PDB file of C-alpha atoms in Angstrom:
ATOM      1  CA  UNK A   1     -32.698 -11.526 -28.806  1.00 48.00           C
ATOM      2  CA  UNK A   2     -33.788 -13.031 -32.100  1.00 47.00           C
ATOM      3  CA  UNK A   3     -37.373 -12.426 -33.195  1.00 46.00           C
ATOM      4  CA  UNK A   4     -39.428 -15.031 -31.267  1.00 44.00           C
ATOM      5  CA  UNK A   5     -42.288 -15.133 -33.801  1.00 43.00           C
ATOM      6  CA  UNK A   6     -42.479 -18.847 -34.590  1.00 43.00           C
ATOM      7  CA  UNK A   7     -44.635 -18.206 -37.662  1.00 46.00           C
ATOM      8  CA  UNK A   8     -41.700 -16.726 -39.516  1.00 48.00           C
ATOM      9  CA  UNK A   9     -39.694 -19.443 -41.278  1.00 60.00           C
ATOM     10  CA  UNK A  10     -36.535 -17.323 -41.261  1.00 69.00           C
ATOM     11  CA  UNK A  11     -34.856 -14.788 -38.988  1.00 75.00           C
ATOM     12  CA  UNK A  12     -35.572 -11.318 -40.320  1.00 82.00           C
ATOM     13  CA  UNK A  13     -34.583  -9.154 -37.334  1.00 86.00           C
ATOM     14  CA  UNK A  14     -31.688 -10.096 -35.078  1.00 87.00           C
ATOM     15  CA  UNK A  15     -30.943  -8.117 -31.908  1.00 90.00           C
ATOM     16  CA  UNK A  16     -29.915  -8.502 -28.288  1.00 91.00           C
ATOM     17  CA  UNK A  17     -31.435  -6.540 -25.422  1.00 88.00           C
ATOM     18  CA  UNK A  18     -29.112  -6.883 -22.450  1.00 81.00           C
ATOM     19  CA  UNK A  19     -31.263  -7.979 -19.535  1.00 81.00           C
ATOM     20  CA  UNK A  20     -28.266  -8.684 -17.305  1.00 88.00           C
ATOM     21  CA  UNK A  21     -25.552  -5.998 -16.846  1.00 90.00           C
ATOM     22  CA  UNK A  22     -23.020  -8.679 -15.879  1.00 93.00           C
ATOM     23  CA  UNK A  23     -23.123 -10.506 -19.231  1.00 93.00           C
ATOM     24  CA  UNK A  24     -19.961 -10.412 -21.318  1.00 93.00           C
ATOM     25  CA  UNK A  25     -21.194 -12.570 -24.168  1.00 93.00           C
ATOM     26  CA  UNK A  26     -24.450 -14.195 -25.274  1.00 92.00           C
ATOM     27  CA  UNK A  27     -25.171 -16.561 -28.125  1.00 91.00           C
ATOM     28  CA  UNK A  28     -28.427 -15.905 -29.944  1.00 85.00           C
ATOM     29  CA  UNK A  29     -30.655 -18.931 -29.650  1.00 73.00           C
ATOM     30  CA  UNK A  30     -32.302 -19.107 -33.061  1.00 64.00           C
ATOM     31  CA  UNK A  31     -34.043 -22.468 -32.634  1.00 62.00           C
ATOM     32  CA  UNK A  32     -32.278 -23.745 -35.767  1.00 64.00           C
ATOM     33  CA  UNK A  33     -33.916 -21.080 -37.896  1.00 67.00           C
ATOM     34  CA  UNK A  34     -32.032 -19.856 -40.930  1.00 77.00           C
ATOM     35  CA  UNK A  35     -31.209 -16.229 -41.564  1.00 78.00           C
ATOM     36  CA  UNK A  36     -33.180 -14.643 -44.378  1.00 77.00           C
ATOM     37  CA  UNK A  37     -31.190 -12.889 -47.063  1.00 75.00           C
ATOM     38  CA  UNK A  38     -31.622  -9.179 -46.432  1.00 80.00           C
ATOM     39  CA  UNK A  39     -32.368  -9.648 -42.722  1.00 83.00           C
ATOM     40  CA  UNK A  40     -31.652  -6.793 -40.316  1.00 88.00           C
ATOM     41  CA  UNK A  41     -28.931  -7.150 -37.704  1.00 90.00           C
ATOM     42  CA  UNK A  42     -29.215  -4.508 -34.951  1.00 92.00           C
ATOM     43  CA  UNK A  43     -26.072  -3.820 -32.920  1.00 94.00           C
ATOM     44  CA  UNK A  44     -26.288  -1.168 -30.218  1.00 93.00           C
ATOM     45  CA  UNK A  45     -23.539   1.231 -29.145  1.00 92.00           C
ATOM     46  CA  UNK A  46     -22.547  -0.921 -26.186  1.00 93.00           C
ATOM     47  CA  UNK A  47     -22.344  -4.092 -28.283  1.00 94.00           C
ATOM     48  CA  UNK A  48     -20.587  -5.935 -31.052  1.00 95.00           C
ATOM     49  CA  UNK A  49     -21.876  -8.964 -32.944  1.00 94.00           C
ATOM     50  CA  UNK A  50     -19.981 -11.885 -34.466  1.00 92.00           C
ATOM     51  CA  UNK A  51     -21.000 -14.479 -37.050  1.00 87.00           C
ATOM     52  CA  UNK A  52     -19.507 -17.945 -36.677  1.00 85.00           C
ATOM     53  CA  UNK A  53     -19.835 -20.394 -39.537  1.00 78.00           C
ATOM     54  CA  UNK A  54     -18.843 -24.015 -39.031  1.00 77.00           C
ATOM     55  CA  UNK A  55     -16.420 -23.065 -36.276  1.00 79.00           C
ATOM     56  CA  UNK A  56     -14.791 -20.192 -38.187  1.00 83.00           C
ATOM     57  CA  UNK A  57     -15.286 -16.498 -37.494  1.00 86.00           C
ATOM     58  CA  UNK A  58     -17.070 -15.138 -40.535  1.00 82.00           C
ATOM     59  CA  UNK A  59     -17.509 -11.479 -39.629  1.00 85.00           C
ATOM     60  CA  UNK A  60     -17.720  -8.982 -36.766  1.00 90.00           C
ATOM     61  CA  UNK A  61     -20.255  -6.149 -36.822  1.00 91.00           C
ATOM     62  CA  UNK A  62     -19.913  -2.778 -35.115  1.00 92.00           C
ATOM     63  CA  UNK A  63     -22.768  -0.653 -33.753  1.00 93.00           C
ATOM     64  CA  UNK A  64     -25.540   0.089 -36.233  1.00 93.00           C
ATOM     65  CA  UNK A  65     -28.273  -1.628 -38.255  1.00 92.00           C
ATOM     66  CA  UNK A  66     -26.849  -3.985 -40.866  1.00 87.00           C
ATOM     67  CA  UNK A  67     -28.625  -5.519 -43.846  1.00 84.00           C
ATOM     68  CA  UNK A  68     -27.300  -9.025 -44.271  1.00 79.00           C
ATOM     69  CA  UNK A  69     -26.514  -9.271 -47.954  1.00 71.00           C
ATOM     70  CA  UNK A  70     -23.596 -10.753 -49.832  1.00 56.00           C
ATOM     71  CA  UNK A  71     -21.688  -7.491 -50.138  1.00 56.00           C
ATOM     72  CA  UNK A  72     -21.984  -6.853 -46.404  1.00 56.00           C
ATOM     73  CA  UNK A  73     -20.566 -10.194 -45.284  1.00 61.00           C
ATOM     74  CA  UNK A  74     -17.970 -11.100 -47.919  1.00 55.00           C
ATOM     75  CA  UNK A  75     -16.092 -13.391 -45.542  1.00 55.00           C
ATOM     76  CA  UNK A  76     -19.181 -15.542 -45.090  1.00 57.00           C
ATOM     77  CA  UNK A  77     -19.753 -15.568 -48.851  1.00 53.00           C
ATOM     78  CA  UNK A  78     -16.206 -16.786 -49.366  1.00 56.00           C
ATOM     79  CA  UNK A  79     -16.548 -19.495 -46.731  1.00 51.00           C
ATOM     80  CA  UNK A  80     -19.744 -20.710 -48.371  1.00 54.00           C
ATOM     81  CA  UNK A  81     -18.086 -20.733 -51.768  1.00 50.00           C
ATOM     82  CA  UNK A  82     -20.737 -18.557 -53.345  1.00 48.00           C
ATOM     83  CA  UNK A  83     -19.000 -16.768 -56.180  1.00 45.00           C
ATOM     84  CA  UNK A  84     -22.095 -14.940 -57.327  1.00 44.00           C
ATOM     85  CA  UNK A  85     -23.663 -14.122 -53.985  1.00 49.00           C
ATOM     86  CA  UNK A  86     -26.564 -15.859 -52.344  1.00 52.00           C
ATOM     87  CA  UNK A  87     -30.247 -15.251 -52.324  1.00 56.00           C
ATOM     88  CA  UNK A  88     -31.404 -18.175 -50.227  1.00 58.00           C
ATOM     89  CA  UNK A  89     -31.448 -18.230 -46.411  1.00 67.00           C
ATOM     90  CA  UNK A  90     -28.294 -19.336 -44.626  1.00 70.00           C
ATOM     91  CA  UNK A  91     -27.201 -20.662 -41.235  1.00 74.00           C
ATOM     92  CA  UNK A  92     -24.652 -19.037 -38.901  1.00 79.00           C
ATOM     93  CA  UNK A  93     -24.013 -18.903 -35.171  1.00 86.00           C
ATOM     94  CA  UNK A  94     -24.493 -15.383 -33.864  1.00 89.00           C
ATOM     95  CA  UNK A  95     -22.754 -14.081 -30.737  1.00 93.00           C
ATOM     96  CA  UNK A  96     -23.277 -10.711 -29.118  1.00 95.00           C
ATOM     97  CA  UNK A  97     -20.584  -9.114 -26.929  1.00 96.00           C
ATOM     98  CA  UNK A  98     -20.901  -6.296 -24.425  1.00 95.00           C
ATOM     99  CA  UNK A  99     -18.068  -3.790 -24.953  1.00 94.00           C
ATOM    100  CA  UNK A 100     -18.924  -1.497 -22.060  1.00 94.00           C
ATOM    101  CA  UNK A 101     -16.590  -1.098 -19.104  1.00 95.00           C
ATOM    102  CA  UNK A 102     -17.056  -3.543 -16.262  1.00 94.00           C
ATOM    103  CA  UNK A 103     -16.139  -1.471 -13.213  1.00 93.00           C
ATOM    104  CA  UNK A 104     -15.118  -2.034  -9.612  1.00 92.00           C
ATOM    105  CA  UNK A 105     -13.984  -5.619 -10.081  1.00 92.00           C
ATOM    106  CA  UNK A 106     -12.203  -6.865  -6.972  1.00 91.00           C
ATOM    107  CA  UNK A 107      -8.807  -8.462  -6.494  1.00 89.00           C
ATOM    108  CA  UNK A 108      -6.863  -9.473  -3.411  1.00 88.00           C
ATOM    109  CA  UNK A 109      -3.994 -11.614  -2.204  1.00 85.00           C
ATOM    110  CA  UNK A 110      -5.415 -15.015  -1.187  1.00 82.00           C
ATOM    111  CA  UNK A 111      -2.463 -15.574   1.161  1.00 82.00           C
ATOM    112  CA  UNK A 112      -0.122 -13.099   2.934  1.00 82.00           C
ATOM    113  CA  UNK A 113       2.853 -11.859   0.905  1.00 82.00           C
ATOM    114  CA  UNK A 114       6.274 -11.738   2.547  1.00 82.00           C
ATOM    115  CA  UNK A 115       8.097  -8.412   2.216  1.00 82.00           C
ATOM    116  CA  UNK A 116      11.387  -7.185   3.668  1.00 81.00           C
ATOM    117  CA  UNK A 117      11.399  -4.090   5.839  1.00 77.00           C
ATOM    118  CA  UNK A 118      14.435  -2.243   7.239  1.00 77.00           C
ATOM    119  CA  UNK A 119      12.775  -1.689  10.609  1.00 75.00           C
ATOM    120  CA  UNK A 120      10.713  -4.850  11.169  1.00 73.00           C
ATOM    121  CA  UNK A 121      12.648  -7.367   9.087  1.00 77.00           C
ATOM    122  CA  UNK A 122      10.332  -9.756   7.273  1.00 80.00           C
ATOM    123  CA  UNK A 123       6.646  -8.791   7.406  1.00 81.00           C
ATOM    124  CA  UNK A 124       3.623 -10.589   5.958  1.00 84.00           C
ATOM    125  CA  UNK A 125       1.013  -8.323   4.376  1.00 85.00           C
ATOM    126  CA  UNK A 126      -2.254  -8.667   2.498  1.00 86.00           C
ATOM    127  CA  UNK A 127      -3.445  -6.319  -0.235  1.00 88.00           C
ATOM    128  CA  UNK A 128      -6.803  -5.529  -1.821  1.00 91.00           C
ATOM    129  CA  UNK A 129      -7.952  -3.383  -4.708  1.00 92.00           C
ATOM    130  CA  UNK A 130     -10.196  -2.911  -7.716  1.00 93.00           C
ATOM    131  CA  UNK A 131      -9.946  -2.574 -11.502  1.00 93.00           C
ATOM    132  CA  UNK A 132     -12.042  -1.864 -14.609  1.00 94.00           C
ATOM    133  CA  UNK A 133     -11.927  -3.836 -17.873  1.00 94.00           C
ATOM    134  CA  UNK A 134     -13.688  -4.142 -21.209  1.00 95.00           C
ATOM    135  CA  UNK A 135     -13.458  -6.400 -24.241  1.00 95.00           C
ATOM    136  CA  UNK A 136     -11.144  -4.804 -26.777  1.00 95.00           C
ATOM    137  CA  UNK A 137     -10.530  -7.523 -29.388  1.00 95.00           C
ATOM    138  CA  UNK A 138     -13.655  -9.601 -30.058  1.00 94.00           C
ATOM    139  CA  UNK A 139     -11.943 -12.271 -32.176  1.00 93.00           C
ATOM    140  CA  UNK A 140      -9.080 -12.777 -29.713  1.00 94.00           C
ATOM    141  CA  UNK A 141     -11.434 -12.825 -26.733  1.00 95.00           C
ATOM    142  CA  UNK A 142     -13.553 -15.504 -28.403  1.00 94.00           C
ATOM    143  CA  UNK A 143     -10.590 -17.616 -29.461  1.00 92.00           C
ATOM    144  CA  UNK A 144      -8.488 -17.309 -26.313  1.00 91.00           C
ATOM    145  CA  UNK A 145     -11.125 -17.278 -23.616  1.00 90.00           C
ATOM    146  CA  UNK A 146     -14.820 -17.515 -24.418  1.00 88.00           C
ATOM    147  CA  UNK A 147     -14.712 -20.519 -26.735  1.00 80.00           C
ATOM    148  CA  UNK A 148     -18.106 -22.043 -27.464  1.00 76.00           C
ATOM    149  CA  UNK A 149     -19.815 -21.075 -24.204  1.00 84.00           C
ATOM    150  CA  UNK A 150     -23.372 -19.956 -25.003  1.00 88.00           C
ATOM    151  CA  UNK A 151     -23.322 -17.407 -22.189  1.00 91.00           C
ATOM    152  CA  UNK A 152     -20.483 -15.787 -20.231  1.00 91.00           C
ATOM    153  CA  UNK A 153     -20.570 -13.343 -17.306  1.00 92.00           C
ATOM    154  CA  UNK A 154     -17.951 -11.045 -15.853  1.00 93.00           C
ATOM    155  CA  UNK A 155     -17.747 -13.184 -12.713  1.00 91.00           C
ATOM    156  CA  UNK A 156     -15.992 -16.097 -14.463  1.00 86.00           C
ATOM    157  CA  UNK A 157     -13.439 -13.726 -15.941  1.00 86.00           C
ATOM    158  CA  UNK A 158     -12.961 -11.872 -12.662  1.00 87.00           C
ATOM    159  CA  UNK A 159     -12.044 -15.056 -10.792  1.00 82.00           C
ATOM    160  CA  UNK A 160      -9.303 -15.938 -13.284  1.00 79.00           C
ATOM    161  CA  UNK A 161      -7.879 -12.434 -13.455  1.00 82.00           C
ATOM    162  CA  UNK A 162      -7.799 -12.128  -9.662  1.00 80.00           C
ATOM    163  CA  UNK A 163      -5.470 -15.115  -9.372  1.00 79.00           C
ATOM    164  CA  UNK A 164      -3.098 -13.506 -11.847  1.00 83.00           C
ATOM    165  CA  UNK A 165      -2.960 -10.053 -10.237  1.00 87.00           C
ATOM    166  CA  UNK A 166      -1.903 -11.200  -6.749  1.00 83.00           C
ATOM    167  CA  UNK A 167       1.550 -12.568  -7.799  1.00 85.00           C
ATOM    168  CA  UNK A 168       2.282  -9.379  -9.725  1.00 85.00           C
ATOM    169  CA  UNK A 169       1.602  -7.352  -6.604  1.00 85.00           C
ATOM    170  CA  UNK A 170       4.132  -9.533  -4.770  1.00 83.00           C
ATOM    171  CA  UNK A 171       6.749  -8.848  -7.456  1.00 84.00           C
ATOM    172  CA  UNK A 172       6.259  -5.089  -7.235  1.00 85.00           C
ATOM    173  CA  UNK A 173       6.455  -5.089  -3.425  1.00 83.00           C
ATOM    174  CA  UNK A 174       9.678  -7.124  -3.510  1.00 79.00           C
ATOM    175  CA  UNK A 175      11.332  -4.710  -5.969  1.00 80.00           C
ATOM    176  CA  UNK A 176       9.919  -1.390  -4.735  1.00 77.00           C
ATOM    177  CA  UNK A 177      11.910  -1.040  -1.514  1.00 78.00           C
ATOM    178  CA  UNK A 178       8.961   0.756   0.098  1.00 81.00           C
ATOM    179  CA  UNK A 179       8.881   0.357   3.880  1.00 81.00           C
ATOM    180  CA  UNK A 180       5.881  -0.899   5.789  1.00 77.00           C
ATOM    181  CA  UNK A 181       5.381   2.538   7.322  1.00 75.00           C
ATOM    182  CA  UNK A 182       5.208   4.141   3.862  1.00 82.00           C
ATOM    183  CA  UNK A 183       2.820   1.687   2.173  1.00 80.00           C
ATOM    184  CA  UNK A 184      -0.302   3.719   2.924  1.00 76.00           C
ATOM    185  CA  UNK A 185       1.235   6.808   1.329  1.00 81.00           C
ATOM    186  CA  UNK A 186       2.333   5.012  -1.837  1.00 85.00           C
ATOM    187  CA  UNK A 187      -0.880   3.353  -3.070  1.00 88.00           C
ATOM    188  CA  UNK A 188      -0.894   5.392  -6.280  1.00 89.00           C
ATOM    189  CA  UNK A 189       2.741   4.518  -7.002  1.00 88.00           C
ATOM    190  CA  UNK A 190       2.088   0.814  -6.409  1.00 87.00           C
ATOM    191  CA  UNK A 191      -0.939   0.919  -8.717  1.00 90.00           C
ATOM    192  CA  UNK A 192       1.076   2.593 -11.473  1.00 90.00           C
ATOM    193  CA  UNK A 193       3.812  -0.055 -11.218  1.00 88.00           C
ATOM    194  CA  UNK A 194       1.488  -3.056 -11.200  1.00 89.00           C
ATOM    195  CA  UNK A 195      -0.727  -2.023 -14.130  1.00 90.00           C
ATOM    196  CA  UNK A 196       1.966  -2.396 -16.852  1.00 90.00           C
ATOM    197  CA  UNK A 197       2.826  -5.857 -15.516  1.00 88.00           C
ATOM    198  CA  UNK A 198      -0.714  -7.202 -15.809  1.00 89.00           C
ATOM    199  CA  UNK A 199      -1.611  -5.451 -19.076  1.00 91.00           C
ATOM    200  CA  UNK A 200       0.032  -8.046 -21.410  1.00 90.00           C
ATOM    201  CA  UNK A 201      -1.856 -10.885 -19.746  1.00 90.00           C
ATOM    202  CA  UNK A 202      -5.158  -9.077 -20.206  1.00 91.00           C
ATOM    203  CA  UNK A 203      -4.358  -8.171 -23.800  1.00 93.00           C
ATOM    204  CA  UNK A 204      -3.625 -11.813 -24.612  1.00 93.00           C
ATOM    205  CA  UNK A 205      -7.261 -12.473 -23.753  1.00 92.00           C
ATOM    206  CA  UNK A 206      -8.501  -9.566 -25.861  1.00 94.00           C
ATOM    207  CA  UNK A 207      -9.300  -7.535 -22.736  1.00 94.00           C
ATOM    208  CA  UNK A 208      -8.232  -3.969 -21.912  1.00 94.00           C
ATOM    209  CA  UNK A 209      -7.520  -2.717 -18.387  1.00 93.00           C
ATOM    210  CA  UNK A 210      -8.954   0.804 -18.160  1.00 93.00           C
ATOM    211  CA  UNK A 211      -8.321   1.380 -14.438  1.00 93.00           C
ATOM    212  CA  UNK A 212      -6.331  -0.376 -11.728  1.00 92.00           C
ATOM    213  CA  UNK A 213      -5.939   0.524  -8.060  1.00 92.00           C
ATOM    214  CA  UNK A 214      -4.470  -0.802  -4.826  1.00 90.00           C
ATOM    215  CA  UNK A 215      -7.013   0.293  -2.233  1.00 89.00           C
ATOM    216  CA  UNK A 216      -5.599  -1.113   1.012  1.00 87.00           C
ATOM    217  CA  UNK A 217      -2.720  -3.043   2.542  1.00 86.00           C
ATOM    218  CA  UNK A 218      -3.334  -4.992   5.748  1.00 82.00           C
ATOM    219  CA  UNK A 219      -0.497  -5.516   8.213  1.00 75.00           C
ATOM    220  CA  UNK A 220      -0.136  -8.336  10.765  1.00 68.00           C
ATOM    221  CA  UNK A 221      -1.797  -7.793  14.144  1.00 71.00           C
ATOM    222  CA  UNK A 222       1.493  -7.528  16.042  1.00 66.00           C
ATOM    223  CA  UNK A 223       2.824  -4.845  13.666  1.00 63.00           C
ATOM    224  CA  UNK A 224      -0.415  -2.879  13.892  1.00 65.00           C
ATOM    225  CA  UNK A 225      -0.254  -3.046  17.692  1.00 68.00           C
ATOM    226  CA  UNK A 226       3.301  -1.695  17.612  1.00 63.00           C
ATOM    227  CA  UNK A 227       2.153   1.245  15.470  1.00 62.00           C
ATOM    228  CA  UNK A 228      -0.669   1.947  17.933  1.00 62.00           C
ATOM    229  CA  UNK A 229       1.809   2.033  20.820  1.00 63.00           C
ATOM    230  CA  UNK A 230       4.162   4.357  18.933  1.00 59.00           C
ATOM    231  CA  UNK A 231       1.258   6.652  18.077  1.00 59.00           C
ATOM    232  CA  UNK A 232       0.150   6.719  21.702  1.00 60.00           C
ATOM    233  CA  UNK A 233       3.668   7.663  22.857  1.00 57.00           C
ATOM    234  CA  UNK A 234       3.875  10.423  20.269  1.00 58.00           C
ATOM    235  CA  UNK A 235       0.611  11.841  21.551  1.00 54.00           C
ATOM    236  CA  UNK A 236       1.866  11.953  25.171  1.00 56.00           C
ATOM    237  CA  UNK A 237       4.510  14.589  25.889  1.00 55.00           C
ATOM    238  CA  UNK A 238       5.206  13.540  29.490  1.00 57.00           C
ATOM    239  CA  UNK A 239       6.679  10.021  29.516  1.00 57.00           C
ATOM    240  CA  UNK A 240       6.105   9.738  33.277  1.00 63.00           C
ATOM    241  CA  UNK A 241       2.420  10.371  32.779  1.00 62.00           C
ATOM    242  CA  UNK A 242       2.372   7.892  29.868  1.00 60.00           C
ATOM    243  CA  UNK A 243       4.041   5.250  32.048  1.00 64.00           C
ATOM    244  CA  UNK A 244       1.526   5.892  34.810  1.00 65.00           C
ATOM    245  CA  UNK A 245      -1.287   5.641  32.294  1.00 61.00           C
ATOM    246  CA  UNK A 246      -0.008   2.338  30.895  1.00 60.00           C
ATOM    247  CA  UNK A 247       0.460   0.961  34.409  1.00 66.00           C
ATOM    248  CA  UNK A 248      -3.030   1.970  35.449  1.00 63.00           C
ATOM    249  CA  UNK A 249      -4.409   0.455  32.240  1.00 60.00           C
ATOM    250  CA  UNK A 250      -2.604  -2.836  32.892  1.00 61.00           C
ATOM    251  CA  UNK A 251      -3.839  -2.913  36.493  1.00 57.00           C
ATOM    252  CA  UNK A 252      -7.403  -2.590  35.246  1.00 57.00           C
ATOM    253  CA  UNK A 253      -7.103  -5.551  32.871  1.00 59.00           C
ATOM    254  CA  UNK A 254      -8.593  -8.692  34.389  1.00 62.00           C
ATOM    255  CA  UNK A 255      -6.038 -11.490  34.721  1.00 59.00           C
ATOM    256  CA  UNK A 256      -3.067  -9.198  34.033  1.00 57.00           C
ATOM    257  CA  UNK A 257      -0.012 -10.263  36.138  1.00 61.00           C
ATOM    258  CA  UNK A 258       0.532  -6.650  37.131  1.00 53.00           C
ATOM    259  CA  UNK A 259      -2.986  -6.499  38.506  1.00 55.00           C
ATOM    260  CA  UNK A 260      -2.333  -9.564  40.668  1.00 61.00           C
ATOM    261  CA  UNK A 261       0.967  -8.121  41.925  1.00 59.00           C
ATOM    262  CA  UNK A 262      -0.645  -4.818  42.793  1.00 54.00           C
ATOM    263  CA  UNK A 263      -3.474  -6.526  44.631  1.00 59.00           C
ATOM    264  CA  UNK A 264      -0.985  -8.605  46.646  1.00 62.00           C
ATOM    265  CA  UNK A 265       1.165  -5.540  47.322  1.00 60.00           C
ATOM    266  CA  UNK A 266      -1.877  -3.565  48.438  1.00 61.00           C
ATOM    267  CA  UNK A 267      -2.907  -6.320  50.835  1.00 56.00           C
ATOM    268  CA  UNK A 268       0.621  -6.551  52.229  1.00 63.00           C
ATOM    269  CA  UNK A 269       0.773  -2.792  52.640  1.00 63.00           C
ATOM    270  CA  UNK A 270      -2.503  -2.790  54.515  1.00 63.00           C
ATOM    271  CA  UNK A 271      -1.193  -5.499  56.853  1.00 63.00           C
ATOM    272  CA  UNK A 272       2.041  -3.609  57.507  1.00 66.00           C
ATOM    273  CA  UNK A 273       0.142  -0.406  58.074  1.00 66.00           C
ATOM    274  CA  UNK A 274      -2.096  -2.092  60.587  1.00 63.00           C
ATOM    275  CA  UNK A 275       0.898  -3.547  62.425  1.00 66.00           C
ATOM    276  CA  UNK A 276       2.665  -0.177  62.514  1.00 70.00           C
ATOM    277  CA  UNK A 277      -0.446   1.526  63.809  1.00 70.00           C
ATOM    278  CA  UNK A 278      -0.783  -1.113  66.514  1.00 67.00           C
ATOM    279  CA  UNK A 279       2.843  -0.630  67.559  1.00 69.00           C
ATOM    280  CA  UNK A 280       2.417   3.136  67.666  1.00 69.00           C
ATOM    281  CA  UNK A 281      -0.682   2.809  69.790  1.00 65.00           C
ATOM    282  CA  UNK A 282       1.174   0.445  72.132  1.00 62.00           C
ATOM    283  CA  UNK A 283       4.133   2.815  72.505  1.00 60.00           C
ATOM    284  CA  UNK A 284       1.817   5.726  73.047  1.00 59.00           C
ATOM    285  CA  UNK A 285      -0.007   3.865  75.789  1.00 56.00           C
ATOM    286  CA  UNK A 286       3.281   2.880  77.402  1.00 55.00           C
ATOM    287  CA  UNK A 287       4.554   6.430  77.239  1.00 53.00           C
ATOM    288  CA  UNK A 288       1.336   7.668  78.739  1.00 52.00           C
ATOM    289  CA  UNK A 289       1.574   5.106  81.552  1.00 52.00           C
ATOM    290  CA  UNK A 290       5.224   6.018  82.268  1.00 52.00           C
ATOM    291  CA  UNK A 291       4.687   9.743  82.152  1.00 51.00           C
ATOM    292  CA  UNK A 292       3.414  10.185  85.788  1.00 58.00           C
ATOM    293  CA  UNK A 293       6.222   8.048  87.188  1.00 61.00           C
ATOM    294  CA  UNK A 294       8.845  10.031  85.332  1.00 65.00           C
ATOM    295  CA  UNK A 295       7.343  13.310  86.557  1.00 75.00           C
ATOM    296  CA  UNK A 296       7.307  12.185  90.256  1.00 71.00           C
ATOM    297  CA  UNK A 297      10.917  11.045  90.083  1.00 76.00           C
ATOM    298  CA  UNK A 298      11.948  14.387  88.617  1.00 80.00           C
ATOM    299  CA  UNK A 299      10.176  16.335  91.361  1.00 79.00           C
ATOM    300  CA  UNK A 300      11.663  14.180  94.085  1.00 76.00           C
ATOM    301  CA  UNK A 301      15.156  14.692  92.620  1.00 80.00           C
ATOM    302  CA  UNK A 302      14.672  18.446  92.655  1.00 78.00           C
ATOM    303  CA  UNK A 303      13.326  18.296  96.198  1.00 74.00           C
ATOM    304  CA  UNK A 304      16.435  16.349  97.318  1.00 79.00           C
ATOM    305  CA  UNK A 305      18.686  18.936  95.681  1.00 78.00           C
ATOM    306  CA  UNK A 306      16.980  21.725  97.597  1.00 72.00           C
ATOM    307  CA  UNK A 307      17.427  19.851 100.894  1.00 72.00           C
ATOM    308  CA  UNK A 308      21.118  19.076 100.277  1.00 75.00           C
ATOM    309  CA  UNK A 309      21.822  22.701  99.440  1.00 72.00           C
ATOM    310  CA  UNK A 310      20.248  23.797 102.732  1.00 71.00           C
ATOM    311  CA  UNK A 311      17.436  25.613 101.095  1.00 68.00           C
ATOM    312  CA  UNK A 312      14.810  23.667 103.062  1.00 74.00           C
ATOM    313  CA  UNK A 313      15.049  21.939 106.424  1.00 78.00           C
ATOM    314  CA  UNK A 314      14.486  18.238 107.113  1.00 81.00           C
ATOM    315  CA  UNK A 315      10.879  18.605 108.210  1.00 81.00           C
ATOM    316  CA  UNK A 316       9.969  20.532 105.056  1.00 79.00           C
ATOM    317  CA  UNK A 317      11.788  17.925 102.949  1.00 74.00           C
ATOM    318  CA  UNK A 318       9.916  15.022 104.551  1.00 81.00           C
ATOM    319  CA  UNK A 319       6.542  16.748 104.337  1.00 81.00           C
ATOM    320  CA  UNK A 320       6.957  17.700 100.681  1.00 78.00           C
ATOM    321  CA  UNK A 321       8.295  14.228  99.834  1.00 77.00           C
ATOM    322  CA  UNK A 322       5.243  12.567 101.397  1.00 78.00           C
ATOM    323  CA  UNK A 323       2.971  14.922  99.410  1.00 78.00           C
ATOM    324  CA  UNK A 324       4.637  14.059  96.073  1.00 72.00           C
ATOM    325  CA  UNK A 325       4.584  10.319  96.744  1.00 76.00           C
ATOM    326  CA  UNK A 326       0.928  10.538  97.666  1.00 74.00           C
ATOM    327  CA  UNK A 327       0.116  11.739  94.151  1.00 71.00           C
ATOM    328  CA  UNK A 328       1.065   8.303  92.772  1.00 63.00           C
TER     329      UNK A 328
END
């Protein structure tokens, strides 16, 4: 920042200490003080400084300590019309620029991008990534973008660049022919294809893209669910066991139609089982009740056969018959 000592009538030392790492550009507020001939301009390694006189760029200073004399700023001398140099103080707008890399800036597709896929047809995807930039051409950056803003941060630039990157990603996806299944494995290839497309736009603003990356691609929920199902099937060797697992899983889900059907089927099965058990018990009881009668009839038939064959006499037949009937 310019020397704040209000007792000095002129600026003798001009410098900028970057208090905010997000600043791209800062105008030195000199409180209308003039610059003393022979003043020191300090420009650090991460900076560049620019003199603006009456709306025209007078000179740009690289890193170092510069003594502001006529021979050091010939453009300003020419603009002022001083053929023989100047010894008196002069006025000029001074801008400092940060030329370091601004890293990990974010970009993303504000709306899903439609891509064609051989397996799924048309699929909507979203993409996200990051990039690094720095100011490369001070004069172009000031003319094409910064203008007369007294202060400019990376956030304003990031918002504008983000809106430009998203359409370029859509162009690359449309022309690449990469399937949805292969997107995750081709991030580096996508990044390499997109970077040359966005570079001219950045360069027109005096900005250089030092790094660019596609970090993730998000698929629709229904496509992701399909992938999960395919993965699950690949992990299960026995399809019968997988089917049983899926059925059991569906039965356990509250409100699932299969759960309701199973519950109804279970209740019906229990009812049928109870009815069958009741019928079996009834038949068993009937059989048990008929068993003595059947046995008596069989014995009487045998007894009759013995009598008819002359093996027993009539008295023995009658006596034995009365004995058998008495058992009832």
